[in-house]
Amino acid sequence: MGNVLVWIVWFVAVFACLGSGIAVISFTNPFFSALALIGNLASLAALYLLLSAEFVAAAQVLVYAGAVMVMFLFVIAYLGDRAESPWAGGPSVQTLFAVGAAGALLVEVITVLSLAAGDNLRTAARISDDFGSPGQIGRVFLSDHLLAFEITSIVLLAAAVGGVILGSERTAQDSES
Amino acid sequence: MGPDIIWYVAVSAALFSIGALGVLLRRSPLTILLSLEIMLNGANLALIAFARHGGEPTGQIFALTVMAVAASEVVVGLGLIVALARDRLALDVDKLRHLRG
């Protein structure tokens, strides 16, 4: 019974995930695209939960679907209505090449998966109960991966400084030099 | 047990392709940033699926780091878009040919 439930949740999450992904790239209004991306991120969080990555799922909803997407929506609201019509005038050469390139990428990965990794990826390792819990992630982050943790803080600082500089009003003195 | 790890990896490949299609197809830098997020999340799903496969939390650590880098990338990207809009440049990557404003 629990088995069937897991499959149902998986199918719903995958359909929501791929459907909202296609919606993101096909809506003409960027506001609707951003809303569809929130659905995409939320259904991905459900998939993370199925893979017993509880902390990453929580961070996905809080950081991505929450903070990052609010910033996106603010900027879209600030820029006003700027709908583009990507499908106007029939398929261009660029459209054909884009679909060809993305399709080739997908076919390539699926082929490699089915040829090389087939049976290897059938079985998942046995894991303890606290796999992916905040406690375990915190311990690993602050012991084995301390350097990555510290460098992340520098990256975030650089991004904050860059955001302030890019977003600040340009003065007359700047444009002279 | 639910679906095998290979199905999660296949979904992540499909997500990555959808994001790549959006980046190649769309001309508004805003939508390109949104598609880029889909690509990053496809990669994240693969990382977490492989973390579950190996029973090692390192993949989840990597996914969290990718999330932080993606947040930084969004800040800088949106800052650039706002700067473009303030200079009244067209938000169309085909028309943006000069970096010096």
CSV table of N, CA and C in Angstrom, one decimal, chain A residues 3 6-7 10 14 17-18 21-22 24-28 30 33-34 37 40-41 44 47-48 50-53 55-56 59-60 63-64 68-69 71-72 75-76 78-79 82 84-87 94-95 98-99 101-102 105-106 109-110 113 117-118 120-125 127 131-132 136-137 140-141 145 148 152 155-156 159 163 166-170 177, chain B residues 1-11 13-31 33-35 37-42 44-45 48-58 60-83 85-87 89-91 94 100-101:
chain,number,residue,atom,x,y,z
A,3,ASN,N,3.8,1.4,-0.9
A,3,ASN,CA,4.6,1.4,-2.2
A,3,ASN,C,3.8,2.1,-3.3
A,6,VAL,N,3.8,5.8,-2.8
A,6,VAL,CA,5.0,6.5,-3.3
A,6,VAL,C,5.0,6.7,-4.8
A,7,TRP,N,4.6,5.7,-5.5
A,7,TRP,CA,4.5,5.8,-7.0
A,7,TRP,C,3.6,6.9,-7.4
A,10,TRP,N,5.1,10.2,-6.8
A,10,TRP,CA,6.2,10.4,-7.7
A,10,TRP,C,5.6,10.8,-9.1
A,14,VAL,N,6.3,14.4,-10.8
A,14,VAL,CA,7.1,14.5,-12.1
A,14,VAL,C,6.2,15.2,-13.1
A,17,CYS,N,6.2,18.8,-12.3
A,17,CYS,CA,7.6,19.4,-12.5
A,17,CYS,C,7.8,19.6,-14.0
A,18,LEU,N,7.6,18.6,-14.9
A,18,LEU,CA,7.9,18.8,-16.3
A,18,LEU,C,6.8,19.7,-16.9
A,21,GLY,N,7.7,23.2,-16.0
A,21,GLY,CA,8.9,23.6,-16.7
A,21,GLY,C,8.6,24.0,-18.1
A,22,ILE,N,7.7,23.2,-18.8
A,22,ILE,CA,7.4,23.6,-20.2
A,22,ILE,C,6.6,24.9,-20.2
A,24,VAL,N,7.0,27.4,-18.1
A,24,VAL,CA,7.9,28.5,-17.9
A,24,VAL,C,8.5,29.0,-19.2
A,25,ILE,N,8.9,28.1,-20.1
A,25,ILE,CA,9.5,28.5,-21.3
A,25,ILE,C,8.5,28.9,-22.4
A,26,SER,N,7.2,28.6,-22.2
A,26,SER,CA,6.3,28.9,-23.3
A,26,SER,C,5.3,30.1,-23.0
A,27,PHE,N,5.2,30.5,-21.7
A,27,PHE,CA,4.3,31.7,-21.5
A,27,PHE,C,5.0,32.9,-22.1
A,28,THR,N,4.1,33.8,-22.6
A,28,THR,CA,4.7,35.1,-23.2
A,28,THR,C,4.9,36.1,-22.1
A,30,PRO,N,6.3,37.2,-18.6
A,30,PRO,CA,7.3,36.7,-17.7
A,30,PRO,C,6.7,36.5,-16.3
A,33,SER,N,5.4,33.1,-16.2
A,33,SER,CA,6.6,32.2,-16.2
A,33,SER,C,7.1,32.0,-14.8
A,34,ALA,N,7.3,33.1,-14.1
A,34,ALA,CA,7.8,33.1,-12.8
A,34,ALA,C,6.9,32.3,-11.8
A,37,LEU,N,7.4,28.7,-12.5
A,37,LEU,CA,8.6,28.2,-11.9
A,37,LEU,C,8.5,27.9,-10.4
A,40,ASN,N,7.2,24.5,-10.3
A,40,ASN,CA,8.3,23.6,-10.7
A,40,ASN,C,9.1,23.3,-9.5
A,41,LEU,N,9.5,24.4,-8.7
A,41,LEU,CA,10.4,24.2,-7.6
A,41,LEU,C,9.7,23.5,-6.5
A,44,LEU,N,9.6,19.8,-7.3
A,44,LEU,CA,11.0,19.3,-7.1
A,44,LEU,C,11.2,19.0,-5.7
A,47,LEU,N,10.0,15.7,-4.9
A,47,LEU,CA,10.9,14.6,-5.3
A,47,LEU,C,12.1,14.5,-4.4
A,48,TYR,N,12.6,15.6,-3.9
A,48,TYR,CA,13.7,15.5,-2.9
A,48,TYR,C,13.3,14.8,-1.7
A,50,LEU,N,11.1,12.4,-1.5
A,50,LEU,CA,11.0,11.0,-1.9
A,50,LEU,C,12.4,10.4,-1.8
A,51,LEU,N,13.5,11.2,-2.1
A,51,LEU,CA,14.9,10.7,-2.1
A,51,LEU,C,15.4,10.9,-0.7
A,52,SER,N,14.6,11.1,0.3
A,52,SER,CA,15.0,11.3,1.7
A,52,SER,C,16.1,12.4,1.9
A,53,ALA,N,15.9,13.5,1.2
A,53,ALA,CA,16.7,14.7,1.4
A,53,ALA,C,15.8,15.8,2.0
A,55,PHE,N,16.3,18.0,4.5
A,55,PHE,CA,16.8,19.4,4.7
A,55,PHE,C,16.9,20.1,3.3
A,56,VAL,N,17.3,19.4,2.3
A,56,VAL,CA,17.4,20.1,1.0
A,56,VAL,C,16.0,20.5,0.5
A,59,ALA,N,15.1,23.6,2.3
A,59,ALA,CA,15.8,24.8,1.9
A,59,ALA,C,15.3,25.2,0.5
A,60,GLN,N,14.9,24.2,-0.3
A,60,GLN,CA,14.4,24.5,-1.7
A,60,GLN,C,13.2,25.4,-1.6
A,63,VAL,N,14.4,28.9,0.4
A,63,VAL,CA,15.3,29.8,-0.3
A,63,VAL,C,14.8,30.0,-1.8
A,64,TYR,N,14.5,28.9,-2.5
A,64,TYR,CA,14.2,29.1,-3.9
A,64,TYR,C,12.8,29.6,-4.1
A,68,VAL,N,14.1,33.6,-3.6
A,68,VAL,CA,14.6,34.0,-4.9
A,68,VAL,C,13.4,34.4,-5.8
A,69,MET,N,12.3,33.6,-5.7
A,69,MET,CA,11.2,33.9,-6.6
A,69,MET,C,10.5,35.2,-6.2
A,71,MET,N,12.1,37.8,-5.2
A,71,MET,CA,13.0,38.8,-5.9
A,71,MET,C,12.7,38.9,-7.4
A,72,PHE,N,12.5,37.8,-8.0
A,72,PHE,CA,12.1,37.7,-9.4
A,72,PHE,C,10.8,38.5,-9.7
A,75,VAL,N,11.2,42.3,-9.4
A,75,VAL,CA,11.9,42.9,-10.6
A,75,VAL,C,10.9,42.9,-11.8
A,76,ILE,N,10.2,41.8,-11.9
A,76,ILE,CA,9.2,41.8,-13.1
A,76,ILE,C,8.1,42.9,-12.9
A,78,TYR,N,8.6,45.7,-11.3
A,78,TYR,CA,9.3,46.9,-11.4
A,78,TYR,C,9.5,47.3,-12.9
A,79,LEU,N,9.8,46.2,-13.7
A,79,LEU,CA,10.0,46.5,-15.2
A,79,LEU,C,8.7,46.7,-15.9
A,82,ARG,N,6.1,43.7,-20.1
A,82,ARG,CA,7.0,43.6,-21.3
A,82,ARG,C,6.9,42.2,-21.9
A,84,GLU,N,6.8,39.3,-24.5
A,84,GLU,CA,7.4,39.1,-25.8
A,84,GLU,C,6.6,38.0,-26.5
A,85,SER,N,6.6,37.9,-27.8
A,85,SER,CA,5.9,36.9,-28.5
A,85,SER,C,6.9,36.0,-29.2
A,86,PRO,N,7.3,34.9,-28.5
A,86,PRO,CA,8.4,34.1,-29.0
A,86,PRO,C,7.9,33.3,-30.2
A,87,TRP,N,6.6,33.1,-30.4
A,87,TRP,CA,6.2,32.2,-31.5
A,87,TRP,C,5.7,32.9,-32.7
A,94,GLN,N,16.5,29.8,-35.9
A,94,GLN,CA,17.0,29.6,-34.5
A,94,GLN,C,16.1,28.7,-33.7
A,95,THR,N,14.8,28.7,-33.9
A,95,THR,CA,13.9,27.8,-33.2
A,95,THR,C,14.2,26.3,-33.5
A,98,ALA,N,17.4,25.4,-31.9
A,98,ALA,CA,17.3,25.2,-30.5
A,98,ALA,C,16.6,23.9,-30.1
A,99,VAL,N,15.5,23.6,-30.8
A,99,VAL,CA,14.8,22.3,-30.5
A,99,VAL,C,15.7,21.2,-30.8
A,101,ALA,N,19.0,21.1,-30.7
A,101,ALA,CA,20.1,21.0,-29.7
A,101,ALA,C,19.6,20.4,-28.4
A,102,ALA,N,18.4,20.9,-28.0
A,102,ALA,CA,17.9,20.4,-26.7
A,102,ALA,C,17.5,19.0,-26.8
A,105,LEU,N,20.5,16.8,-26.7
A,105,LEU,CA,21.0,16.7,-25.3
A,105,LEU,C,20.2,15.6,-24.6
A,106,LEU,N,18.9,15.6,-24.7
A,106,LEU,CA,18.0,14.7,-24.0
A,106,LEU,C,18.3,13.3,-24.5
A,109,VAL,N,21.7,11.9,-23.2
A,109,VAL,CA,21.7,11.5,-21.8
A,109,VAL,C,20.9,10.2,-21.6
A,110,ILE,N,19.8,10.1,-22.2
A,110,ILE,CA,18.9,8.9,-22.0
A,110,ILE,C,19.7,7.7,-22.6
A,113,LEU,N,22.4,6.7,-20.2
A,113,LEU,CA,21.8,6.1,-19.0
A,113,LEU,C,21.4,4.6,-19.3
A,117,ALA,N,24.5,2.8,-17.6
A,117,ALA,CA,24.2,2.8,-16.1
A,117,ALA,C,23.1,1.9,-15.7
A,118,GLY,N,22.4,1.3,-16.7
A,118,GLY,CA,21.2,0.5,-16.5
A,118,GLY,C,21.1,-0.2,-15.2
A,120,ASN,N,23.2,-0.7,-12.8
A,120,ASN,CA,23.9,-0.1,-11.7
A,120,ASN,C,23.0,0.8,-10.9
A,121,LEU,N,22.1,1.5,-11.6
A,121,LEU,CA,21.2,2.4,-10.8
A,121,LEU,C,19.9,1.8,-10.4
A,122,ARG,N,19.8,0.5,-10.4
A,122,ARG,CA,18.5,-0.1,-10.0
A,122,ARG,C,18.4,-0.1,-8.5
A,123,THR,N,19.5,-0.4,-7.8
A,123,THR,CA,19.4,-0.5,-6.4
A,123,THR,C,20.0,0.7,-5.7
A,124,ALA,N,19.3,1.1,-4.7
A,124,ALA,CA,19.8,2.2,-3.8
A,124,ALA,C,20.4,1.7,-2.6
A,125,ALA,N,21.4,2.4,-2.1
A,125,ALA,CA,22.1,2.0,-0.9
A,125,ALA,C,21.2,2.0,0.3
A,127,ILE,N,20.3,3.2,3.9
A,127,ILE,CA,20.7,4.4,4.6
A,127,ILE,C,20.1,4.3,6.0
A,131,PHE,N,19.5,10.0,7.5
A,131,PHE,CA,20.0,10.4,6.2
A,131,PHE,C,19.3,11.7,5.7
A,132,GLY,N,20.1,12.7,5.5
A,132,GLY,CA,19.5,14.0,4.9
A,132,GLY,C,18.8,14.8,6.0
A,136,GLN,N,22.5,15.8,10.4
A,136,GLN,CA,23.5,15.1,9.6
A,136,GLN,C,24.2,16.1,8.6
A,137,ILE,N,23.3,16.9,7.9
A,137,ILE,CA,23.8,17.8,6.9
A,137,ILE,C,24.7,18.8,7.6
A,140,VAL,N,28.1,17.2,8.5
A,140,VAL,CA,29.0,17.0,7.4
A,140,VAL,C,29.5,18.3,6.9
A,141,PHE,N,28.6,19.4,6.9
A,141,PHE,CA,29.0,20.7,6.4
A,141,PHE,C,30.1,21.3,7.2
A,145,HIS,N,33.2,19.3,4.8
A,145,HIS,CA,33.1,20.3,3.7
A,145,HIS,C,33.1,21.7,4.3
A,148,ALA,N,33.9,24.5,1.6
A,148,ALA,CA,32.8,24.8,0.7
A,148,ALA,C,31.9,25.8,1.4
A,152,THR,N,31.2,29.6,0.3
A,152,THR,CA,29.8,30.0,-0.1
A,152,THR,C,29.5,31.4,0.5
A,155,VAL,N,31.1,34.0,-1.6
A,155,VAL,CA,30.3,34.1,-2.9
A,155,VAL,C,29.1,35.0,-2.6
A,156,LEU,N,28.4,34.7,-1.5
A,156,LEU,CA,27.1,35.5,-1.2
A,156,LEU,C,27.5,36.9,-0.9
A,159,ALA,N,28.1,38.6,-4.2
A,159,ALA,CA,26.9,38.8,-5.0
A,159,ALA,C,26.1,40.0,-4.4
A,163,GLY,N,25.2,43.2,-6.4
A,163,GLY,CA,23.8,43.6,-6.6
A,163,GLY,C,23.6,45.1,-6.2
A,166,LEU,N,25.3,47.3,-9.0
A,166,LEU,CA,24.5,47.3,-10.2
A,166,LEU,C,23.2,48.0,-10.1
A,167,GLY,N,22.6,47.9,-8.9
A,167,GLY,CA,21.3,48.5,-8.7
A,167,GLY,C,21.3,50.0,-8.3
A,168,SER,N,22.5,50.5,-7.9
A,168,SER,CA,22.5,51.8,-7.4
A,168,SER,C,22.4,52.8,-8.5
A,169,GLU,N,21.9,54.0,-8.2
A,169,GLU,CA,21.7,55.1,-9.2
A,169,GLU,C,23.1,55.6,-9.6
A,170,ARG,N,23.3,55.8,-11.0
A,170,ARG,CA,24.5,56.2,-11.5
A,170,ARG,C,24.6,57.8,-11.3
A,177,SER,N,33.8,60.0,-15.9
A,177,SER,CA,35.0,59.3,-15.9
A,177,SER,C,35.0,58.1,-16.9
B,1,MET,N,9.6,0.1,-1.7
B,1,MET,CA,10.5,1.0,-2.4
B,1,MET,C,9.7,1.7,-3.5
B,2,GLY,N,10.0,2.9,-3.8
B,2,GLY,CA,9.5,3.7,-4.9
B,2,GLY,C,10.2,3.4,-6.2
B,3,PRO,N,10.2,4.4,-7.1
B,3,PRO,CA,10.9,4.3,-8.3
B,3,PRO,C,12.4,4.2,-8.2
B,4,ASP,N,13.0,3.5,-9.2
B,4,ASP,CA,14.5,3.4,-9.1
B,4,ASP,C,15.1,4.7,-9.3
B,5,ILE,N,16.4,4.8,-8.9
B,5,ILE,CA,17.2,6.1,-9.1
B,5,ILE,C,17.3,6.5,-10.5
B,6,ILE,N,17.3,5.5,-11.4
B,6,ILE,CA,17.5,5.9,-12.9
B,6,ILE,C,16.3,6.7,-13.4
B,7,TRP,N,15.1,6.6,-12.8
B,7,TRP,CA,14.0,7.4,-13.3
B,7,TRP,C,14.1,8.8,-12.8
B,8,TYR,N,14.7,9.0,-11.6
B,8,TYR,CA,14.9,10.4,-11.2
B,8,TYR,C,16.0,11.0,-12.1
B,9,VAL,N,17.0,10.3,-12.5
B,9,VAL,CA,18.0,10.8,-13.3
B,9,VAL,C,17.5,11.2,-14.7
B,10,ALA,N,16.5,10.3,-15.2
B,10,ALA,CA,15.9,10.6,-16.5
B,10,ALA,C,15.1,11.9,-16.4
B,11,VAL,N,14.3,12.1,-15.3
B,11,VAL,CA,13.6,13.3,-15.1
B,11,VAL,C,14.5,14.5,-15.1
B,13,ALA,N,17.4,14.8,-16.5
B,13,ALA,CA,17.8,15.1,-17.9
B,13,ALA,C,16.7,15.8,-18.7
B,14,ALA,N,15.5,15.4,-18.5
B,14,ALA,CA,14.4,16.1,-19.2
B,14,ALA,C,14.3,17.5,-18.8
B,15,LEU,N,14.4,17.8,-17.4
B,15,LEU,CA,14.3,19.2,-16.9
B,15,LEU,C,15.5,20.0,-17.5
B,16,PHE,N,16.7,19.4,-17.5
B,16,PHE,CA,17.8,20.2,-18.1
B,16,PHE,C,17.6,20.5,-19.5
B,17,SER,N,17.0,19.6,-20.3
B,17,SER,CA,16.8,19.9,-21.7
B,17,SER,C,15.7,21.0,-21.9
B,18,ILE,N,14.7,20.9,-21.0
B,18,ILE,CA,13.6,22.0,-21.1
B,18,ILE,C,14.3,23.3,-20.8
B,19,GLY,N,15.1,23.4,-19.8
B,19,GLY,CA,15.8,24.6,-19.5
B,19,GLY,C,16.7,25.1,-20.6
B,20,ALA,N,17.4,24.2,-21.2
B,20,ALA,CA,18.3,24.5,-22.3
B,20,ALA,C,17.5,25.1,-23.5
B,21,LEU,N,16.4,24.4,-23.7
B,21,LEU,CA,15.5,24.9,-24.8
B,21,LEU,C,15.1,26.3,-24.6
B,22,GLY,N,14.7,26.6,-23.3
B,22,GLY,CA,14.3,28.0,-23.0
B,22,GLY,C,15.4,29.0,-23.2
B,23,VAL,N,16.6,28.6,-22.7
B,23,VAL,CA,17.7,29.5,-22.9
B,23,VAL,C,18.0,29.8,-24.3
B,24,LEU,N,17.9,28.8,-25.2
B,24,LEU,CA,18.3,29.0,-26.6
B,24,LEU,C,17.1,29.7,-27.3
B,25,LEU,N,15.9,29.5,-26.9
B,25,LEU,CA,14.7,30.0,-27.7
B,25,LEU,C,14.3,31.4,-27.3
B,26,ARG,N,14.3,31.7,-26.1
B,26,ARG,CA,13.7,33.0,-25.7
B,26,ARG,C,14.7,34.1,-25.8
B,27,ARG,N,14.2,35.3,-26.0
B,27,ARG,CA,15.0,36.5,-26.2
B,27,ARG,C,15.0,37.5,-25.0
B,28,SER,N,14.0,37.4,-24.1
B,28,SER,CA,14.0,38.3,-23.0
B,28,SER,C,15.0,37.7,-21.9
B,29,PRO,N,15.9,38.6,-21.4
B,29,PRO,CA,16.8,38.1,-20.4
B,29,PRO,C,16.2,37.6,-19.2
B,30,LEU,N,15.0,38.1,-18.8
B,30,LEU,CA,14.3,37.6,-17.7
B,30,LEU,C,13.9,36.2,-17.8
B,31,THR,N,13.3,35.8,-19.0
B,31,THR,CA,12.9,34.4,-19.2
B,31,THR,C,14.1,33.5,-19.3
B,33,LEU,N,16.9,33.9,-17.6
B,33,LEU,CA,17.3,33.6,-16.2
B,33,LEU,C,16.4,32.5,-15.6
B,34,LEU,N,15.0,32.6,-15.9
B,34,LEU,CA,14.1,31.6,-15.3
B,34,LEU,C,14.4,30.2,-15.9
B,35,SER,N,14.7,30.2,-17.2
B,35,SER,CA,15.1,28.9,-17.8
B,35,SER,C,16.4,28.3,-17.2
B,37,GLU,N,17.3,28.7,-14.2
B,37,GLU,CA,17.0,28.1,-12.9
B,37,GLU,C,16.5,26.7,-13.1
B,38,ILE,N,15.7,26.5,-14.2
B,38,ILE,CA,15.3,25.1,-14.4
B,38,ILE,C,16.5,24.2,-14.7
B,39,MET,N,17.5,24.7,-15.4
B,39,MET,CA,18.7,23.8,-15.7
B,39,MET,C,19.4,23.5,-14.4
B,40,LEU,N,19.6,24.5,-13.5
B,40,LEU,CA,20.3,24.3,-12.3
B,40,LEU,C,19.5,23.3,-11.4
B,41,ASN,N,18.2,23.4,-11.4
B,41,ASN,CA,17.4,22.4,-10.6
B,41,ASN,C,17.4,21.0,-11.2
B,42,GLY,N,17.5,20.9,-12.5
B,42,GLY,CA,17.7,19.6,-13.1
B,42,GLY,C,19.0,19.0,-12.6
B,44,ASN,N,20.6,19.7,-9.9
B,44,ASN,CA,20.4,19.5,-8.4
B,44,ASN,C,19.7,18.1,-8.2
B,45,LEU,N,18.6,17.9,-9.0
B,45,LEU,CA,17.9,16.6,-8.8
B,45,LEU,C,18.8,15.4,-9.1
B,48,ILE,N,21.1,14.9,-6.0
B,48,ILE,CA,20.4,14.4,-4.9
B,48,ILE,C,20.0,12.9,-5.1
B,49,ALA,N,19.7,12.6,-6.4
B,49,ALA,CA,19.4,11.2,-6.7
B,49,ALA,C,20.6,10.3,-6.5
B,50,PHE,N,21.8,10.8,-7.0
B,50,PHE,CA,23.0,10.0,-6.8
B,50,PHE,C,23.5,10.0,-5.4
B,51,ALA,N,23.1,11.0,-4.6
B,51,ALA,CA,23.5,11.0,-3.2
B,51,ALA,C,22.7,9.8,-2.5
B,52,ARG,N,21.4,9.7,-2.9
B,52,ARG,CA,20.5,8.6,-2.4
B,52,ARG,C,21.1,7.3,-2.9
B,53,HIS,N,21.5,7.2,-4.1
B,53,HIS,CA,22.0,6.0,-4.7
B,53,HIS,C,23.3,5.5,-3.9
B,54,GLY,N,24.2,6.4,-3.6
B,54,GLY,CA,25.4,6.0,-2.9
B,54,GLY,C,25.3,6.0,-1.4
B,55,GLY,N,24.2,6.5,-0.9
B,55,GLY,CA,24.0,6.6,0.6
B,55,GLY,C,25.0,7.5,1.2
B,56,GLU,N,25.4,8.5,0.4
B,56,GLU,CA,26.4,9.5,0.9
B,56,GLU,C,25.8,10.9,0.9
B,57,PRO,N,25.9,11.7,2.0
B,57,PRO,CA,25.3,13.0,2.1
B,57,PRO,C,26.0,14.0,1.3
B,58,THR,N,27.2,13.7,0.7
B,58,THR,CA,28.0,14.7,0.0
B,58,THR,C,27.3,15.3,-1.2
B,60,GLN,N,24.1,15.9,-1.4
B,60,GLN,CA,23.2,16.9,-0.8
B,60,GLN,C,23.9,18.2,-0.5
B,61,ILE,N,25.2,18.1,0.1
B,61,ILE,CA,26.0,19.3,0.4
B,61,ILE,C,26.2,20.0,-0.9
B,62,PHE,N,26.6,19.3,-2.0
B,62,PHE,CA,26.8,19.9,-3.3
B,62,PHE,C,25.6,20.7,-3.7
B,63,ALA,N,24.4,20.0,-3.6
B,63,ALA,CA,23.1,20.6,-4.0
B,63,ALA,C,22.9,21.9,-3.3
B,64,LEU,N,23.2,21.9,-2.0
B,64,LEU,CA,23.0,23.2,-1.2
B,64,LEU,C,23.9,24.3,-1.7
B,65,THR,N,25.1,23.9,-2.0
B,65,THR,CA,26.1,24.9,-2.5
B,65,THR,C,25.6,25.4,-3.8
B,66,VAL,N,25.1,24.6,-4.7
B,66,VAL,CA,24.5,25.0,-6.0
B,66,VAL,C,23.4,26.0,-5.7
B,67,MET,N,22.6,25.7,-4.7
B,67,MET,CA,21.5,26.7,-4.4
B,67,MET,C,22.0,28.0,-4.1
B,68,ALA,N,23.1,28.1,-3.2
B,68,ALA,CA,23.6,29.4,-2.8
B,68,ALA,C,24.2,30.1,-4.0
B,69,VAL,N,24.9,29.4,-4.9
B,69,VAL,CA,25.5,30.0,-6.1
B,69,VAL,C,24.3,30.5,-7.0
B,70,ALA,N,23.2,29.7,-7.1
B,70,ALA,CA,22.1,30.1,-8.0
B,70,ALA,C,21.5,31.4,-7.4
B,71,ALA,N,21.4,31.5,-6.1
B,71,ALA,CA,20.8,32.8,-5.5
B,71,ALA,C,21.7,33.9,-5.9
B,72,SER,N,23.1,33.8,-5.7
B,72,SER,CA,24.0,34.9,-6.1
B,72,SER,C,23.8,35.2,-7.6
B,73,GLU,N,23.7,34.2,-8.4
B,73,GLU,CA,23.6,34.5,-9.8
B,73,GLU,C,22.3,35.2,-10.2
B,74,VAL,N,21.2,34.9,-9.5
B,74,VAL,CA,20.0,35.6,-9.7
B,74,VAL,C,20.1,37.1,-9.3
B,75,VAL,N,20.8,37.3,-8.1
B,75,VAL,CA,21.0,38.7,-7.7
B,75,VAL,C,21.8,39.5,-8.8
B,76,VAL,N,22.9,39.0,-9.2
B,76,VAL,CA,23.7,39.7,-10.2
B,76,VAL,C,22.9,39.9,-11.5
B,77,GLY,N,22.3,38.8,-12.0
B,77,GLY,CA,21.5,38.8,-13.2
B,77,GLY,C,20.4,39.8,-13.2
B,78,LEU,N,19.6,39.8,-12.1
B,78,LEU,CA,18.5,40.8,-12.0
B,78,LEU,C,19.0,42.2,-11.9
B,79,GLY,N,20.2,42.4,-11.2
B,79,GLY,CA,20.8,43.7,-11.1
B,79,GLY,C,21.2,44.2,-12.5
B,80,LEU,N,21.7,43.3,-13.3
B,80,LEU,CA,22.1,43.7,-14.7
B,80,LEU,C,20.8,44.1,-15.5
B,81,ILE,N,19.7,43.3,-15.3
B,81,ILE,CA,18.5,43.6,-16.1
B,81,ILE,C,17.9,44.9,-15.7
B,82,VAL,N,17.9,45.2,-14.3
B,82,VAL,CA,17.4,46.5,-13.8
B,82,VAL,C,18.3,47.6,-14.4
B,83,ALA,N,19.6,47.4,-14.4
B,83,ALA,CA,20.5,48.5,-15.0
B,83,ALA,C,20.2,48.7,-16.5
B,85,ALA,N,17.3,48.2,-17.9
B,85,ALA,CA,16.0,48.9,-18.1
B,85,ALA,C,16.1,50.3,-17.7
B,86,ARG,N,17.0,50.7,-16.7
B,86,ARG,CA,17.1,52.0,-16.3
B,86,ARG,C,17.8,52.9,-17.4
B,87,ASP,N,18.7,52.3,-18.2
B,87,ASP,CA,19.3,53.0,-19.4
B,87,ASP,C,18.4,52.9,-20.6
B,89,LEU,N,17.4,50.5,-22.4
B,89,LEU,CA,17.8,49.6,-23.5
B,89,LEU,C,16.7,48.5,-23.7
B,90,ALA,N,16.6,48.0,-24.9
B,90,ALA,CA,15.6,47.0,-25.1
B,90,ALA,C,16.0,45.7,-24.4
B,91,LEU,N,15.0,45.1,-23.7
B,91,LEU,CA,15.3,43.8,-23.0
B,91,LEU,C,15.2,42.7,-24.0
B,94,ASP,N,19.0,39.7,-28.5
B,94,ASP,CA,19.5,39.8,-29.9
B,94,ASP,C,19.9,41.3,-30.2
B,100,ARG,N,29.5,48.3,-23.0
B,100,ARG,CA,29.7,49.6,-22.4
B,100,ARG,C,28.5,50.5,-22.6
B,101,GLY,N,27.9,50.9,-21.5
B,101,GLY,CA,26.6,51.7,-21.7
B,101,GLY,C,26.9,53.2,-21.7
